Structures are given as structure tokens and as C-alpha cells.
Short mmCIF file of C-alpha atoms in Angstrom, two decimals:
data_model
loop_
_atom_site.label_atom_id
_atom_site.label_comp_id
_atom_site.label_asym_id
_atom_site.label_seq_id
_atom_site.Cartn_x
_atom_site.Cartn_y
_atom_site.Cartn_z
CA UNK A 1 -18.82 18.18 39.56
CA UNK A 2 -18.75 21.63 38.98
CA UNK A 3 -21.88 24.29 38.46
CA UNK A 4 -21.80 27.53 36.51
CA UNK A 5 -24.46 29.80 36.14
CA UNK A 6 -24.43 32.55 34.04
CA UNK A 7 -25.93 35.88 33.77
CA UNK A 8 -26.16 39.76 32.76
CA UNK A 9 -26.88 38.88 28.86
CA UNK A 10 -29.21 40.86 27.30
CA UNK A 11 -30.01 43.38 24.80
CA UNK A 12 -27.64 46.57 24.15
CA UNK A 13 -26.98 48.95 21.31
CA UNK A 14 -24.15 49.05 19.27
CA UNK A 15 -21.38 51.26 21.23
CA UNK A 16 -22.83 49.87 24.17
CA UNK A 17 -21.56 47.89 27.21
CA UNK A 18 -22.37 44.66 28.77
CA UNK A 19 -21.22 42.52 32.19
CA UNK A 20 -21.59 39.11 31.91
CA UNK A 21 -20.91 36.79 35.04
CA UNK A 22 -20.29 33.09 36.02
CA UNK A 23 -20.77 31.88 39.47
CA UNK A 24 -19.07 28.49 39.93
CA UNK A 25 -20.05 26.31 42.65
CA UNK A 26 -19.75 22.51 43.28
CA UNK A 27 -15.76 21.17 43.11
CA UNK A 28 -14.08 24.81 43.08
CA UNK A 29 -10.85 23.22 43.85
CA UNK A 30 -10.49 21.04 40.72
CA UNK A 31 -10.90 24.09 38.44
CA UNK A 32 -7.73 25.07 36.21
CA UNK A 33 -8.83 27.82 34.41
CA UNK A 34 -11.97 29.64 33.34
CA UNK A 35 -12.88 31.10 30.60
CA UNK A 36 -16.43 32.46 28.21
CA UNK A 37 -17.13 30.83 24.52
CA UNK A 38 -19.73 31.95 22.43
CA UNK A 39 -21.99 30.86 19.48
CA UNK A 40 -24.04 32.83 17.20
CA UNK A 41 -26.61 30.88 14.76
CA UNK A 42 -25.70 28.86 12.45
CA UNK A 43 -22.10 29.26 13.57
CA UNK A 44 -19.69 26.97 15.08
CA UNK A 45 -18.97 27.36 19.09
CA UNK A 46 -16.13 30.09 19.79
CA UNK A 47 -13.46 31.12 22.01
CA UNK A 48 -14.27 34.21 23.37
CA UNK A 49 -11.08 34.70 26.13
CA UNK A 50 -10.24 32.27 29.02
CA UNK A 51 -7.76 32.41 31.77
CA UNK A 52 -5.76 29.94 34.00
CA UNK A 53 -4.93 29.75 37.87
CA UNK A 54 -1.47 30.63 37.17
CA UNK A 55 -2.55 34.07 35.83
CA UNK A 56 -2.39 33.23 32.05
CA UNK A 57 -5.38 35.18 29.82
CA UNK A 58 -5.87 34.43 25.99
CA UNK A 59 -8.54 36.74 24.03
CA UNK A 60 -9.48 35.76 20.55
CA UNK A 61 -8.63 38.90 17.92
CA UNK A 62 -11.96 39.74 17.37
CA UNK A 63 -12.42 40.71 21.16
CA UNK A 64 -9.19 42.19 22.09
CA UNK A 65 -9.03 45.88 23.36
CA UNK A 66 -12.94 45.54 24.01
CA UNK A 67 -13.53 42.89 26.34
CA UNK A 68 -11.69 42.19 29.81
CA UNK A 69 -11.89 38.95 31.49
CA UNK A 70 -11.57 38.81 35.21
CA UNK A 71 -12.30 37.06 38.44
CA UNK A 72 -13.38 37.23 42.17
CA UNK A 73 -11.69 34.61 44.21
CA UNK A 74 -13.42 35.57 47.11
CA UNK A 75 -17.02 34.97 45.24
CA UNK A 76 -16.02 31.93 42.87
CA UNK A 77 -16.92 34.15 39.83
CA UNK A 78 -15.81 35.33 36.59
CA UNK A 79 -16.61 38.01 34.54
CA UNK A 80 -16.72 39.44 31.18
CA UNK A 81 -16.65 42.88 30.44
CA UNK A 82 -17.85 43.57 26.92
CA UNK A 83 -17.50 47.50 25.65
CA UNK A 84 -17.59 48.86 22.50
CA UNK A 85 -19.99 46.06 21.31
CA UNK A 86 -21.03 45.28 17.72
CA UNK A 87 -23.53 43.52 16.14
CA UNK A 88 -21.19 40.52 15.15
CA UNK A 89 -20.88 40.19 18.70
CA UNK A 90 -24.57 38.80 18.89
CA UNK A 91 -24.34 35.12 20.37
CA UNK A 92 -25.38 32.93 22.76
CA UNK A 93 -22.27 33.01 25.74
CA UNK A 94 -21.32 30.28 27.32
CA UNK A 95 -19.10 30.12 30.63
CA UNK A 96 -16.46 27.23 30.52
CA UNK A 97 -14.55 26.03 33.84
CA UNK A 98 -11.64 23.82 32.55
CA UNK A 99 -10.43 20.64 34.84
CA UNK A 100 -8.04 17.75 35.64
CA UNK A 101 -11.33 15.23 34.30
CA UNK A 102 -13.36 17.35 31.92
CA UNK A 103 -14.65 20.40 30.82
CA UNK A 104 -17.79 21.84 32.07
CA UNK A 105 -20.04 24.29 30.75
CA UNK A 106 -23.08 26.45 32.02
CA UNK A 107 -26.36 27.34 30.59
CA UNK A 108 -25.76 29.75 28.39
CA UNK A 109 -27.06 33.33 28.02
CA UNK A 110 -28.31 35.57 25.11
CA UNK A 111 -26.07 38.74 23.94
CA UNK A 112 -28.15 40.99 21.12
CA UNK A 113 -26.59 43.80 19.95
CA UNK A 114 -28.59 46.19 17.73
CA UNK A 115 -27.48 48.23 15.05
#
């Protein structure tokens, strides 16, 4: 089993900056890769960006050259650095750990930007 909690959601303007993170806990070793989804209302559940143990990243179109997915090791956490935010960017965002017997998922935390 594997726990993520999220956090650093919020409300921001648009132009504005945001830090999400995830802090895994549970079976650390079984994790493959990592990675942040989101879902606005009404709207399907989307790839955000995710990344693998080997070092692979993948960031969907709409996110790339404004948000930067990374990770601490040391702390068991990832992060998502969100600049240069727009209101399309409003969602719900939800940290994924990806493994050998399943996919888990945390909480989820609210992202409002204002125009």
C-alpha cells in the first residue's frame, strides 16, 4: 500500500504561481514512477506530467514551458511547480504513484485561478 497526501492548492491570480506537493509514504519501494493528473468540472480526469525512476518526464501540451515536475528522494515527495497559470488551469489535482500491482492516488486538492 502506498499513501499520498497532497498539498499547496489554493487560490492564485492569473500570471501567478503555485507549488503543489505529494508526500508518499507506505510501500516507497514498489513505486515506478510518479506523476500529478487533474480534473476540472464536468471534465474528464487528465494527465497533467508524470515521471519514472529511470529519469523519464512526460508533460501534456497544455502545461509545457509552465509547469516543472520534480522530486526529493531524500523526503519521498514530488512536486509541481505551476507558473504562468491560467484560468483553464482551474481543477481539482490529483497526485498519482504508479506500481508493479496498481495505481494509487491521493486526495486531491483544489487549484482556482482567477481572471
Amino acid at each position: 500500500q502506498v499513501q499520498l497526501v497532497e498539498s499547496g492548492g489554493g487560490l492564485v491570480q492569473a500570471g501567478g504561481s503555485l507549488r503543489l506537493s505529494c508526500a508518499a509514504s507506505g510501500s516507497i519501494f514498489s513505486i515506478n514512477g510518479m506523476g500529478w493528473y487533474r480534473q476540472a468540472t464536468g471534465k474528464q480526469r487528465e494527465l497533467v506530467a508524470d515521471f519514472t525512476n529511470v529519469g523519464d518526464t512526460a508533460y501534456a501540451d497544455y502545461v509545457k514551458g509552465r509547469f516543472t515536475i520534480s522530486r526529493d528522494n531524500g523526503k519521498n515527495t514530488a512536486y509541481l511547480q505551476m507558473n504562468s497559470m491560467k484560468p483553464e488551469d482551474t481543477a481539482v489535482y490529483y497526485c498519482t504513484a504508479a506500481t508493479r500491482v496498481g495505481r494509487y492516488w491521493g486526495q486531491g486538492t483544489q487549484v482556482t485561478v482567477s481572471s
